[in-house]
Amino acid sequence: MERKIILETERLFLREMNTDDFEALYKVLADRDIMQHYPYTFDEKRVNDWIERNMNRYHENGFGLWAVCLKDTREMIGDCGLTLQNIEGKMLPEIGYHIRADHQRKGYAKEAATAVRDWAFANTDYPALYSYCKYTNVGSYKTAESIGMHFEKEYPDPENKITHVSVIFREETTVA
């Protein structure tokens, strides 16, 4: 299958994911430790649905979660991208990311999310980008802060108990 590269960074490239990515993505989304702040750990069907949903997003929105791959080995180590998410009743552009356990704490999520932030502000008209997660997911909102996002609010949510929301506004970046 064609693997369209969307973004490149110093160590990574982000490309459209496809069904060939099942095994690599399963290692991320089915990992209980990585997904401990998510409402559930993924099984095979949920991973396949995740891939299919993102492939549909590419066609419908021009973006979605993209495969995060190491430049030197071409290995897929997670996903990162822009999706439209329901954040307290509003559909808002959200930067999301998941990185395989053995590649965490190496700056890959920050590197990928920074590239997605810059891409989103250069290629969309959104005045702000968001990141949201369960309030206990400190690693996720610290990554959001590392790309310039700041705390916006927390609100009660049946899935997360409390959802933590970070935001960055277009004028807060050097990307116009």
CSV table of N, CA and C in Angstrom, one decimal:
chain,number,residue,atom,x,y,z
A,1,MET,N,0.8,-1.2,0.0
A,1,MET,CA,0.0,0.0,0.0
A,1,MET,C,0.9,1.2,0.0
A,2,GLU,N,0.3,2.3,-0.6
A,2,GLU,CA,1.0,3.6,-0.6
A,2,GLU,C,1.1,4.1,0.8
A,3,ARG,N,2.3,4.7,1.1
A,3,ARG,CA,2.5,5.3,2.5
A,3,ARG,C,2.9,6.7,2.3
A,4,LYS,N,1.9,7.6,2.3
A,4,LYS,CA,2.1,9.0,2.0
A,4,LYS,C,2.7,9.7,3.2
A,5,ILE,N,4.0,10.2,3.1
A,5,ILE,CA,4.6,11.0,4.1
A,5,ILE,C,4.0,12.4,4.2
A,6,ILE,N,3.6,12.7,5.4
A,6,ILE,CA,3.0,14.0,5.7
A,6,ILE,C,4.0,15.0,6.2
A,7,LEU,N,4.8,14.6,7.2
A,7,LEU,CA,5.8,15.5,7.9
A,7,LEU,C,7.1,14.8,8.1
A,8,GLU,N,8.1,15.5,8.2
A,8,GLU,CA,9.4,15.0,8.6
A,8,GLU,C,10.0,15.9,9.7
A,9,THR,N,10.7,15.3,10.6
A,9,THR,CA,11.4,16.0,11.7
A,9,THR,C,12.9,15.5,11.6
A,10,GLU,N,13.6,15.9,12.6
A,10,GLU,CA,15.0,15.5,12.6
A,10,GLU,C,15.2,14.0,12.7
A,11,ARG,N,14.4,13.3,13.5
A,11,ARG,CA,14.5,11.9,13.7
A,11,ARG,C,13.3,11.1,13.2
A,12,LEU,N,12.2,11.7,12.8
A,12,LEU,CA,11.0,11.0,12.6
A,12,LEU,C,10.4,11.4,11.2
A,13,PHE,N,9.5,10.6,10.7
A,13,PHE,CA,8.6,11.0,9.7
A,13,PHE,C,7.2,10.5,10.1
A,14,LEU,N,6.2,11.3,9.7
A,14,LEU,CA,4.8,10.9,10.0
A,14,LEU,C,4.2,10.7,8.7
A,15,ARG,N,3.5,9.6,8.6
A,15,ARG,CA,2.8,9.2,7.3
A,15,ARG,C,1.4,8.7,7.6
A,16,GLU,N,0.7,8.6,6.5
A,16,GLU,CA,-0.7,8.1,6.7
A,16,GLU,C,-0.5,6.6,7.1
A,17,MET,N,-1.3,6.2,8.0
A,17,MET,CA,-1.3,4.8,8.4
A,17,MET,C,-2.2,4.0,7.5
A,18,ASN,N,-2.0,2.7,7.4
A,18,ASN,CA,-2.9,1.8,6.7
A,18,ASN,C,-3.0,0.4,7.3
A,19,THR,N,-3.7,-0.5,6.7
A,19,THR,CA,-3.9,-1.8,7.4
A,19,THR,C,-2.6,-2.6,7.6
A,20,ASP,N,-1.6,-2.3,6.9
A,20,ASP,CA,-0.3,-3.0,7.1
A,20,ASP,C,0.3,-2.6,8.4
A,21,ASP,N,-0.2,-1.6,9.1
A,21,ASP,CA,0.4,-1.1,10.3
A,21,ASP,C,-0.3,-1.8,11.6
A,22,PHE,N,-1.1,-2.7,11.3
A,22,PHE,CA,-1.8,-3.4,12.5
A,22,PHE,C,-0.9,-3.8,13.6
A,23,GLU,N,0.1,-4.6,13.2
A,23,GLU,CA,1.0,-5.2,14.3
A,23,GLU,C,1.7,-4.2,15.1
A,24,ALA,N,2.3,-3.2,14.4
A,24,ALA,CA,3.0,-2.1,15.1
A,24,ALA,C,2.1,-1.3,16.0
A,25,LEU,N,0.9,-1.0,15.5
A,25,LEU,CA,0.0,-0.2,16.3
A,25,LEU,C,-0.6,-1.0,17.4
A,26,TYR,N,-0.8,-2.3,17.2
A,26,TYR,CA,-1.3,-3.2,18.3
A,26,TYR,C,-0.3,-3.2,19.5
A,27,LYS,N,1.0,-3.1,19.2
A,27,LYS,CA,2.0,-3.1,20.3
A,27,LYS,C,1.8,-1.8,21.2
A,28,VAL,N,1.3,-0.8,20.6
A,28,VAL,CA,1.1,0.5,21.3
A,28,VAL,C,-0.3,0.5,22.0
A,29,LEU,N,-1.4,0.3,21.3
A,29,LEU,CA,-2.7,0.5,21.8
A,29,LEU,C,-3.2,-0.7,22.7
A,30,ALA,N,-2.6,-1.8,22.6
A,30,ALA,CA,-3.0,-3.0,23.4
A,30,ALA,C,-2.1,-3.1,24.7
A,31,ASP,N,-1.2,-2.1,24.8
A,31,ASP,CA,-0.3,-2.1,26.0
A,31,ASP,C,-1.1,-1.5,27.2
A,32,ARG,N,-1.3,-2.3,28.2
A,32,ARG,CA,-2.1,-1.8,29.4
A,32,ARG,C,-1.4,-0.6,30.1
A,33,ASP,N,-0.1,-0.6,30.1
A,33,ASP,CA,0.6,0.6,30.8
A,33,ASP,C,0.4,1.9,30.0
A,34,ILE,N,0.6,1.8,28.6
A,34,ILE,CA,0.4,2.9,27.8
A,34,ILE,C,-1.0,3.5,27.9
A,35,MET,N,-2.0,2.5,27.8
A,35,MET,CA,-3.4,2.9,27.8
A,35,MET,C,-4.1,3.0,29.1
A,36,GLN,N,-3.3,3.0,30.2
A,36,GLN,CA,-3.9,3.0,31.5
A,36,GLN,C,-4.8,4.2,31.8
A,37,HIS,N,-4.7,5.3,31.1
A,37,HIS,CA,-5.5,6.5,31.3
A,37,HIS,C,-6.7,6.5,30.3
A,38,TYR,N,-6.7,5.6,29.4
A,38,TYR,CA,-7.8,5.5,28.4
A,38,TYR,C,-8.9,4.7,29.0
A,39,PRO,N,-10.1,4.8,28.5
A,39,PRO,CA,-11.2,4.1,29.0
A,39,PRO,C,-11.1,2.5,28.9
A,40,TYR,N,-10.3,2.1,28.0
A,40,TYR,CA,-10.1,0.7,27.8
A,40,TYR,C,-8.8,0.4,27.0
A,41,THR,N,-8.3,-0.8,27.2
A,41,THR,CA,-7.1,-1.3,26.4
A,41,THR,C,-7.7,-1.9,25.1
A,42,PHE,N,-7.0,-1.7,24.0
A,42,PHE,CA,-7.5,-2.1,22.7
A,42,PHE,C,-7.3,-3.6,22.5
A,43,ASP,N,-8.3,-4.2,21.8
A,43,ASP,CA,-8.2,-5.6,21.3
A,43,ASP,C,-8.0,-5.4,19.8
A,44,GLU,N,-8.0,-6.6,19.1
A,44,GLU,CA,-7.7,-6.6,17.7
A,44,GLU,C,-8.7,-5.8,16.9
A,45,LYS,N,-10.0,-5.9,17.2
A,45,LYS,CA,-11.0,-5.2,16.5
A,45,LYS,C,-10.9,-3.7,16.7
A,46,ARG,N,-10.6,-3.3,17.9
A,46,ARG,CA,-10.5,-1.8,18.2
A,46,ARG,C,-9.3,-1.3,17.4
A,47,VAL,N,-8.2,-2.0,17.3
A,47,VAL,CA,-7.0,-1.5,16.6
A,47,VAL,C,-7.4,-1.4,15.1
A,48,ASN,N,-8.0,-2.4,14.6
A,48,ASN,CA,-8.4,-2.3,13.1
A,48,ASN,C,-9.4,-1.2,12.9
A,49,ASP,N,-10.3,-0.9,13.8
A,49,ASP,CA,-11.3,0.2,13.7
A,49,ASP,C,-10.5,1.5,13.8
A,50,TRP,N,-9.5,1.6,14.6
A,50,TRP,CA,-8.7,2.8,14.8
A,50,TRP,C,-8.0,3.2,13.5
A,51,ILE,N,-7.4,2.2,12.9
A,51,ILE,CA,-6.7,2.4,11.6
A,51,ILE,C,-7.8,2.8,10.5
A,52,GLU,N,-8.9,2.1,10.4
A,52,GLU,CA,-9.9,2.5,9.5
A,52,GLU,C,-10.5,3.9,9.7
A,53,ARG,N,-10.7,4.2,10.9
A,53,ARG,CA,-11.2,5.6,11.3
A,53,ARG,C,-10.2,6.6,10.8
A,54,ASN,N,-8.9,6.4,11.0
A,54,ASN,CA,-8.0,7.4,10.6
A,54,ASN,C,-7.8,7.5,9.1
A,55,MET,N,-7.9,6.3,8.4
A,55,MET,CA,-7.9,6.4,6.9
A,55,MET,C,-9.1,7.2,6.4
A,56,ASN,N,-10.2,7.0,7.0
A,56,ASN,CA,-11.4,7.8,6.6
A,56,ASN,C,-11.2,9.3,6.9
A,57,ARG,N,-10.5,9.6,8.0
A,57,ARG,CA,-10.3,11.0,8.4
A,57,ARG,C,-9.4,11.7,7.3
A,58,TYR,N,-8.4,11.0,6.8
A,58,TYR,CA,-7.5,11.5,5.8
A,58,TYR,C,-8.3,12.0,4.6
A,59,HIS,N,-9.3,11.2,4.2
A,59,HIS,CA,-10.2,11.6,3.0
A,59,HIS,C,-11.2,12.7,3.4
A,60,GLU,N,-11.8,12.6,4.6
A,60,GLU,CA,-12.8,13.5,5.0
A,60,GLU,C,-12.3,14.9,5.4
A,61,ASN,N,-11.2,14.9,6.2
A,61,ASN,CA,-10.7,16.1,6.8
A,61,ASN,C,-9.3,16.6,6.2
A,62,GLY,N,-8.6,15.7,5.6
A,62,GLY,CA,-7.3,16.0,5.1
A,62,GLY,C,-6.2,15.8,6.2
A,63,PHE,N,-6.6,15.2,7.3
A,63,PHE,CA,-5.7,14.9,8.4
A,63,PHE,C,-6.4,13.8,9.3
A,64,GLY,N,-5.6,13.4,10.3
A,64,GLY,CA,-6.0,12.3,11.2
A,64,GLY,C,-4.7,12.0,12.1
A,65,LEU,N,-4.8,10.9,12.7
A,65,LEU,CA,-3.6,10.5,13.4
A,65,LEU,C,-2.7,9.8,12.4
A,66,TRP,N,-1.4,10.1,12.4
A,66,TRP,CA,-0.5,9.6,11.4
A,66,TRP,C,0.5,8.6,12.1
A,67,ALA,N,1.0,7.7,11.4
A,67,ALA,CA,2.0,6.8,11.9
A,67,ALA,C,3.3,7.5,12.2
A,68,VAL,N,3.8,7.4,13.4
A,68,VAL,CA,5.1,8.0,13.7
A,68,VAL,C,6.2,6.9,13.5
A,69,CYS,N,7.1,7.2,12.6
A,69,CYS,CA,8.2,6.3,12.2
A,69,CYS,C,9.5,6.9,12.4
A,70,LEU,N,10.5,6.0,12.8
A,70,LEU,CA,11.9,6.4,13.0
A,70,LEU,C,12.5,6.5,11.6
A,71,LYS,N,13.2,7.6,11.3
A,71,LYS,CA,13.8,7.8,10.1
A,71,LYS,C,14.9,6.7,9.8
A,72,ASP,N,15.7,6.4,10.8
A,72,ASP,CA,16.8,5.5,10.6
A,72,ASP,C,16.4,4.1,10.3
A,73,THR,N,15.3,3.6,10.9
A,73,THR,CA,14.9,2.2,10.7
A,73,THR,C,13.6,2.1,9.9
A,74,ARG,N,12.8,3.2,9.8
A,74,ARG,CA,11.5,3.2,9.1
A,74,ARG,C,10.4,2.5,10.0
A,75,GLU,N,10.8,2.1,11.2
A,75,GLU,CA,9.9,1.4,12.1
A,75,GLU,C,8.8,2.3,12.7
A,76,MET,N,7.6,1.9,12.6
A,76,MET,CA,6.5,2.6,13.2
A,76,MET,C,6.5,2.4,14.8
A,77,ILE,N,6.5,3.5,15.5
A,77,ILE,CA,6.6,3.5,17.0
A,77,ILE,C,5.4,4.1,17.7
A,78,GLY,N,4.4,4.5,16.9
A,78,GLY,CA,3.2,5.1,17.5
A,78,GLY,C,2.4,5.9,16.5
A,79,ASP,N,1.6,6.8,17.0
A,79,ASP,CA,0.8,7.6,16.2
A,79,ASP,C,0.8,9.0,16.8
A,80,CYS,N,0.5,10.0,15.9
A,80,CYS,CA,0.4,11.4,16.4
A,80,CYS,C,-0.3,12.1,15.2
A,81,GLY,N,-1.1,13.0,15.6
A,81,GLY,CA,-1.8,13.8,14.5
A,81,GLY,C,-2.9,14.7,15.1
A,82,LEU,N,-3.7,15.2,14.1
A,82,LEU,CA,-4.8,16.1,14.4
A,82,LEU,C,-6.1,15.4,14.2
A,83,THR,N,-7.0,15.5,15.1
A,83,THR,CA,-8.3,14.9,14.9
A,83,THR,C,-9.3,15.9,15.5
A,84,LEU,N,-10.6,15.8,15.1
A,84,LEU,CA,-11.6,16.6,15.7
A,84,LEU,C,-12.3,15.8,16.8
A,85,GLN,N,-12.3,16.4,18.0
A,85,GLN,CA,-12.7,15.6,19.2
A,85,GLN,C,-13.8,16.4,19.9
A,86,ASN,N,-14.7,15.7,20.5
A,86,ASN,CA,-15.7,16.4,21.4
A,86,ASN,C,-15.1,16.7,22.7
A,87,ILE,N,-14.9,18.0,22.9
A,87,ILE,CA,-14.3,18.5,24.2
A,87,ILE,C,-15.4,19.4,24.8
A,88,GLU,N,-16.0,18.8,25.8
A,88,GLU,CA,-17.1,19.5,26.6
A,88,GLU,C,-18.2,20.0,25.6
A,89,GLY,N,-18.6,19.1,24.7
A,89,GLY,CA,-19.7,19.4,23.8
A,89,GLY,C,-19.4,20.2,22.5
A,90,LYS,N,-18.1,20.5,22.3
A,90,LYS,CA,-17.7,21.2,21.1
A,90,LYS,C,-16.7,20.4,20.3
A,91,MET,N,-16.9,20.3,19.0
A,91,MET,CA,-15.9,19.6,18.2
A,91,MET,C,-14.7,20.5,17.9
A,92,LEU,N,-13.6,20.1,18.5
A,92,LEU,CA,-12.4,21.0,18.5
A,92,LEU,C,-11.2,20.2,17.9
A,93,PRO,N,-10.2,20.9,17.3
A,93,PRO,CA,-9.0,20.2,16.8
A,93,PRO,C,-8.1,19.8,17.9
A,94,GLU,N,-7.8,18.6,18.0
A,94,GLU,CA,-7.0,18.0,19.1
A,94,GLU,C,-5.7,17.3,18.5
A,95,ILE,N,-4.6,17.6,19.2
A,95,ILE,CA,-3.3,16.9,18.9
A,95,ILE,C,-3.3,15.7,19.8
A,96,GLY,N,-3.2,14.6,19.3
A,96,GLY,CA,-3.1,13.3,20.1
A,96,GLY,C,-1.9,12.6,19.7
A,97,TYR,N,-1.4,11.7,20.7
A,97,TYR,CA,-0.2,10.9,20.4
A,97,TYR,C,-0.2,9.7,21.3
A,98,HIS,N,0.4,8.7,20.8
A,98,HIS,CA,0.7,7.4,21.6
A,98,HIS,C,2.1,6.9,21.1
A,99,ILE,N,3.0,6.7,22.0
A,99,ILE,CA,4.3,6.2,21.6
A,99,ILE,C,4.6,4.9,22.3
A,100,ARG,N,5.1,3.9,21.6
A,100,ARG,CA,5.4,2.6,22.2
A,100,ARG,C,6.3,2.7,23.4
A,101,ALA,N,6.1,1.8,24.4
A,101,ALA,CA,6.7,1.9,25.7
A,101,ALA,C,8.2,2.0,25.6
A,102,ASP,N,8.9,1.2,24.7
A,102,ASP,CA,10.3,1.2,24.7
A,102,ASP,C,10.9,2.4,24.0
A,103,HIS,N,10.0,3.3,23.5
A,103,HIS,CA,10.5,4.5,22.8
A,103,HIS,C,10.0,5.8,23.5
A,104,GLN,N,9.4,5.6,24.7
A,104,GLN,CA,9.0,6.7,25.5
A,104,GLN,C,10.2,7.4,26.2
A,105,ARG,N,10.0,8.6,26.6
A,105,ARG,CA,11.0,9.4,27.3
A,105,ARG,C,12.3,9.6,26.5
A,106,LYS,N,12.1,9.7,25.2
A,106,LYS,CA,13.2,10.0,24.3
A,106,LYS,C,12.9,11.3,23.5
A,107,GLY,N,11.8,11.9,23.8
A,107,GLY,CA,11.4,13.1,23.1
A,107,GLY,C,10.6,13.0,21.8
A,108,TYR,N,10.3,11.7,21.5
A,108,TYR,CA,9.6,11.5,20.2
A,108,TYR,C,8.2,12.1,20.2
A,109,ALA,N,7.4,12.0,21.3
A,109,ALA,CA,6.1,12.5,21.3
A,109,ALA,C,6.1,14.0,21.1
A,110,LYS,N,7.1,14.7,21.8
A,110,LYS,CA,7.2,16.1,21.7
A,110,LYS,C,7.6,16.5,20.3
A,111,GLU,N,8.5,15.8,19.7
A,111,GLU,CA,9.0,16.1,18.4
A,111,GLU,C,7.9,15.9,17.3
A,112,ALA,N,7.1,14.9,17.5
A,112,ALA,CA,6.0,14.6,16.5
A,112,ALA,C,4.9,15.7,16.8
A,113,ALA,N,4.5,15.9,18.0
A,113,ALA,CA,3.4,16.8,18.3
A,113,ALA,C,3.8,18.3,17.9
A,114,THR,N,5.1,18.7,18.0
A,114,THR,CA,5.5,20.0,17.6
A,114,THR,C,5.3,20.1,16.1
A,115,ALA,N,5.7,19.1,15.3
A,115,ALA,CA,5.5,19.1,13.9
A,115,ALA,C,4.0,19.1,13.5
A,116,VAL,N,3.2,18.4,14.2
A,116,VAL,CA,1.8,18.4,14.0
A,116,VAL,C,1.2,19.8,14.3
A,117,ARG,N,1.6,20.4,15.4
A,117,ARG,CA,1.2,21.8,15.7
A,117,ARG,C,1.5,22.7,14.6
A,118,ASP,N,2.7,22.7,14.2
A,118,ASP,CA,3.2,23.6,13.1
A,118,ASP,C,2.4,23.4,11.8
A,119,TRP,N,2.2,22.1,11.5
A,119,TRP,CA,1.5,21.7,10.3
A,119,TRP,C,0.0,22.2,10.4
A,120,ALA,N,-0.6,22.0,11.5
A,120,ALA,CA,-2.0,22.4,11.7
A,120,ALA,C,-2.2,23.9,11.5
A,121,PHE,N,-1.3,24.7,12.1
A,121,PHE,CA,-1.4,26.2,12.0
A,121,PHE,C,-1.1,26.7,10.6
A,122,ALA,N,-0.2,25.9,9.9
A,122,ALA,CA,0.1,26.3,8.5
A,122,ALA,C,-0.9,25.9,7.5
A,123,ASN,N,-1.7,24.8,7.8
A,123,ASN,CA,-2.5,24.2,6.8
A,123,ASN,C,-4.0,24.2,7.1
A,124,THR,N,-4.4,24.8,8.3
A,124,THR,CA,-5.8,24.9,8.6
A,124,THR,C,-6.0,26.4,9.1
A,125,ASP,N,-7.3,26.7,9.3
A,125,ASP,CA,-7.7,28.0,9.8
A,125,ASP,C,-8.0,28.0,11.3
A,126,TYR,N,-7.7,26.9,11.9
A,126,TYR,CA,-8.1,26.8,13.4
A,126,TYR,C,-7.3,27.9,14.2
A,127,PRO,N,-8.1,28.7,15.0
A,127,PRO,CA,-7.4,29.7,15.8
A,127,PRO,C,-6.7,29.1,17.0
A,128,ALA,N,-7.0,27.8,17.4
A,128,ALA,CA,-6.4,27.2,18.6
A,128,ALA,C,-6.4,25.7,18.3
A,129,LEU,N,-5.5,25.0,19.0
A,129,LEU,CA,-5.4,23.6,19.0
A,129,LEU,C,-5.4,23.1,20.5
A,130,TYR,N,-6.0,21.9,20.7
A,130,TYR,CA,-6.2,21.4,22.0
A,130,TYR,C,-5.5,20.1,22.2
A,131,SER,N,-5.4,19.7,23.4
A,131,SER,CA,-5.0,18.4,23.8
A,131,SER,C,-5.8,18.1,25.0
A,132,TYR,N,-6.4,16.9,25.1
A,132,TYR,CA,-7.2,16.5,26.3
A,132,TYR,C,-6.9,15.1,26.7
A,133,CYS,N,-7.0,14.9,28.0
A,133,CYS,CA,-6.7,13.6,28.5
A,133,CYS,C,-7.4,13.4,29.9
A,134,LYS,N,-7.3,12.2,30.4
A,134,LYS,CA,-7.8,12.0,31.8
A,134,LYS,C,-6.8,12.8,32.7
A,135,TYR,N,-7.4,13.4,33.7
A,135,TYR,CA,-6.7,14.3,34.6
A,135,TYR,C,-5.4,13.6,35.3
A,136,THR,N,-5.4,12.3,35.4
A,136,THR,CA,-4.3,11.6,36.0
A,136,THR,C,-3.2,11.3,35.0
A,137,ASN,N,-3.4,11.7,33.7
A,137,ASN,CA,-2.4,11.4,32.7
A,137,ASN,C,-1.3,12.5,32.6
A,138,VAL,N,-0.5,12.6,33.6
A,138,VAL,CA,0.5,13.7,33.7
A,138,VAL,C,1.4,13.7,32.5
A,139,GLY,N,1.9,12.5,32.1
A,139,GLY,CA,2.8,12.5,30.9
A,139,GLY,C,2.2,13.1,29.7
A,140,SER,N,0.9,12.9,29.5
A,140,SER,CA,0.3,13.5,28.3
A,140,SER,C,0.2,15.0,28.3
A,141,TYR,N,-0.3,15.5,29.5
A,141,TYR,CA,-0.4,16.9,29.5
A,141,TYR,C,1.0,17.6,29.7
A,142,LYS,N,2.0,16.9,30.2
A,142,LYS,CA,3.3,17.5,30.2
A,142,LYS,C,3.9,17.6,28.8
A,143,THR,N,3.6,16.6,28.0
A,143,THR,CA,4.0,16.7,26.6
A,143,THR,C,3.3,17.8,25.9
A,144,ALA,N,2.0,18.0,26.1
A,144,ALA,CA,1.3,19.2,25.6
A,144,ALA,C,1.9,20.5,26.0
A,145,GLU,N,2.3,20.6,27.3
A,145,GLU,CA,3.0,21.8,27.7
A,145,GLU,C,4.3,22.0,27.1
A,146,SER,N,5.0,20.9,26.8
A,146,SER,CA,6.3,21.0,26.2
A,146,SER,C,6.3,21.6,24.7
A,147,ILE,N,5.1,21.6,24.1
A,147,ILE,CA,5.0,22.2,22.8
A,147,ILE,C,4.3,23.5,22.8
A,148,GLY,N,4.2,24.1,24.0
A,148,GLY,CA,3.7,25.4,24.2
A,148,GLY,C,2.2,25.5,24.6
A,149,MET,N,1.6,24.4,24.8
A,149,MET,CA,0.2,24.4,25.3
A,149,MET,C,0.2,24.8,26.8
A,150,HIS,N,-0.9,25.3,27.2
A,150,HIS,CA,-1.1,25.6,28.6
A,150,HIS,C,-2.5,25.1,29.1
A,151,PHE,N,-2.6,24.9,30.4
A,151,PHE,CA,-3.8,24.5,31.0
A,151,PHE,C,-5.0,25.4,30.6
A,152,GLU,N,-6.1,24.9,30.2
A,152,GLU,CA,-7.2,25.7,29.9
A,152,GLU,C,-8.3,25.4,31.0
A,153,LYS,N,-8.6,24.1,31.2
A,153,LYS,CA,-9.7,23.8,32.2
A,153,LYS,C,-9.7,22.3,32.4
A,154,GLU,N,-10.4,21.9,33.4
A,154,GLU,CA,-10.8,20.6,33.7
A,154,GLU,C,-12.3,20.5,33.9
A,155,TYR,N,-12.9,19.4,33.4
A,155,TYR,CA,-14.4,19.3,33.5
A,155,TYR,C,-14.8,17.9,33.8
A,156,PRO,N,-15.9,17.7,34.5
A,156,PRO,CA,-16.4,16.3,34.8
A,156,PRO,C,-16.7,15.6,33.5
A,157,ASP,N,-16.4,14.3,33.4
A,157,ASP,CA,-16.6,13.5,32.2
A,157,ASP,C,-16.8,12.1,32.6
A,158,PRO,N,-17.9,11.5,32.1
A,158,PRO,CA,-18.2,10.1,32.5
A,158,PRO,C,-17.1,9.1,32.2
A,159,GLU,N,-16.4,9.3,31.1
A,159,GLU,CA,-15.3,8.3,30.7
A,159,GLU,C,-14.0,8.5,31.5
A,160,ASN,N,-13.6,9.8,31.7
A,160,ASN,CA,-12.4,10.1,32.4
A,160,ASN,C,-12.5,10.5,33.8
A,161,LYS,N,-13.7,10.6,34.3
A,161,LYS,CA,-14.0,11.1,35.6
A,161,LYS,C,-13.8,12.7,35.6
A,162,ILE,N,-12.6,13.1,35.3
A,162,ILE,CA,-12.3,14.5,35.1
A,162,ILE,C,-11.3,14.6,33.9
A,163,THR,N,-11.7,15.4,32.9
A,163,THR,CA,-10.9,15.6,31.7
A,163,THR,C,-10.1,16.9,31.8
A,164,HIS,N,-8.8,16.8,31.5
A,164,HIS,CA,-7.8,17.9,31.6
A,164,HIS,C,-7.7,18.4,30.1
A,165,VAL,N,-7.8,19.7,29.9
A,165,VAL,CA,-7.7,20.3,28.6
A,165,VAL,C,-6.6,21.3,28.6
A,166,SER,N,-5.7,21.2,27.6
A,166,SER,CA,-4.6,22.1,27.3
A,166,SER,C,-4.9,22.8,26.0
A,167,VAL,N,-4.4,24.0,25.8
A,167,VAL,CA,-4.7,24.7,24.5
A,167,VAL,C,-3.4,25.6,24.1
A,168,ILE,N,-3.3,25.8,22.8
A,168,ILE,CA,-2.4,26.8,22.3
A,168,ILE,C,-3.1,27.6,21.2
A,169,PHE,N,-3.0,28.9,21.3
A,169,PHE,CA,-3.6,29.7,20.3
A,169,PHE,C,-2.6,30.1,19.2
A,170,ARG,N,-3.1,30.2,18.0
A,170,ARG,CA,-2.2,30.5,16.8
A,170,ARG,C,-1.2,31.7,17.1
A,171,GLU,N,-1.7,32.7,17.7
A,171,GLU,CA,-0.8,33.9,18.0
A,171,GLU,C,0.3,33.6,19.0
A,172,GLU,N,0.2,32.5,19.7
A,172,GLU,CA,1.2,32.1,20.7
A,172,GLU,C,2.4,31.4,20.0
A,173,THR,N,2.3,31.1,18.7
A,173,THR,CA,3.4,30.4,18.1
A,173,THR,C,4.0,31.3,17.0
A,174,THR,N,5.2,30.9,16.5
A,174,THR,CA,5.8,31.7,15.5
A,174,THR,C,5.3,31.2,14.1
A,175,VAL,N,4.5,30.2,14.0
A,175,VAL,CA,3.9,29.7,12.8
A,175,VAL,C,2.7,30.6,12.5
A,176,ALA,N,2.6,31.2,11.3
A,176,ALA,CA,1.5,32.0,11.0
A,176,ALA,C,0.4,31.3,10.3
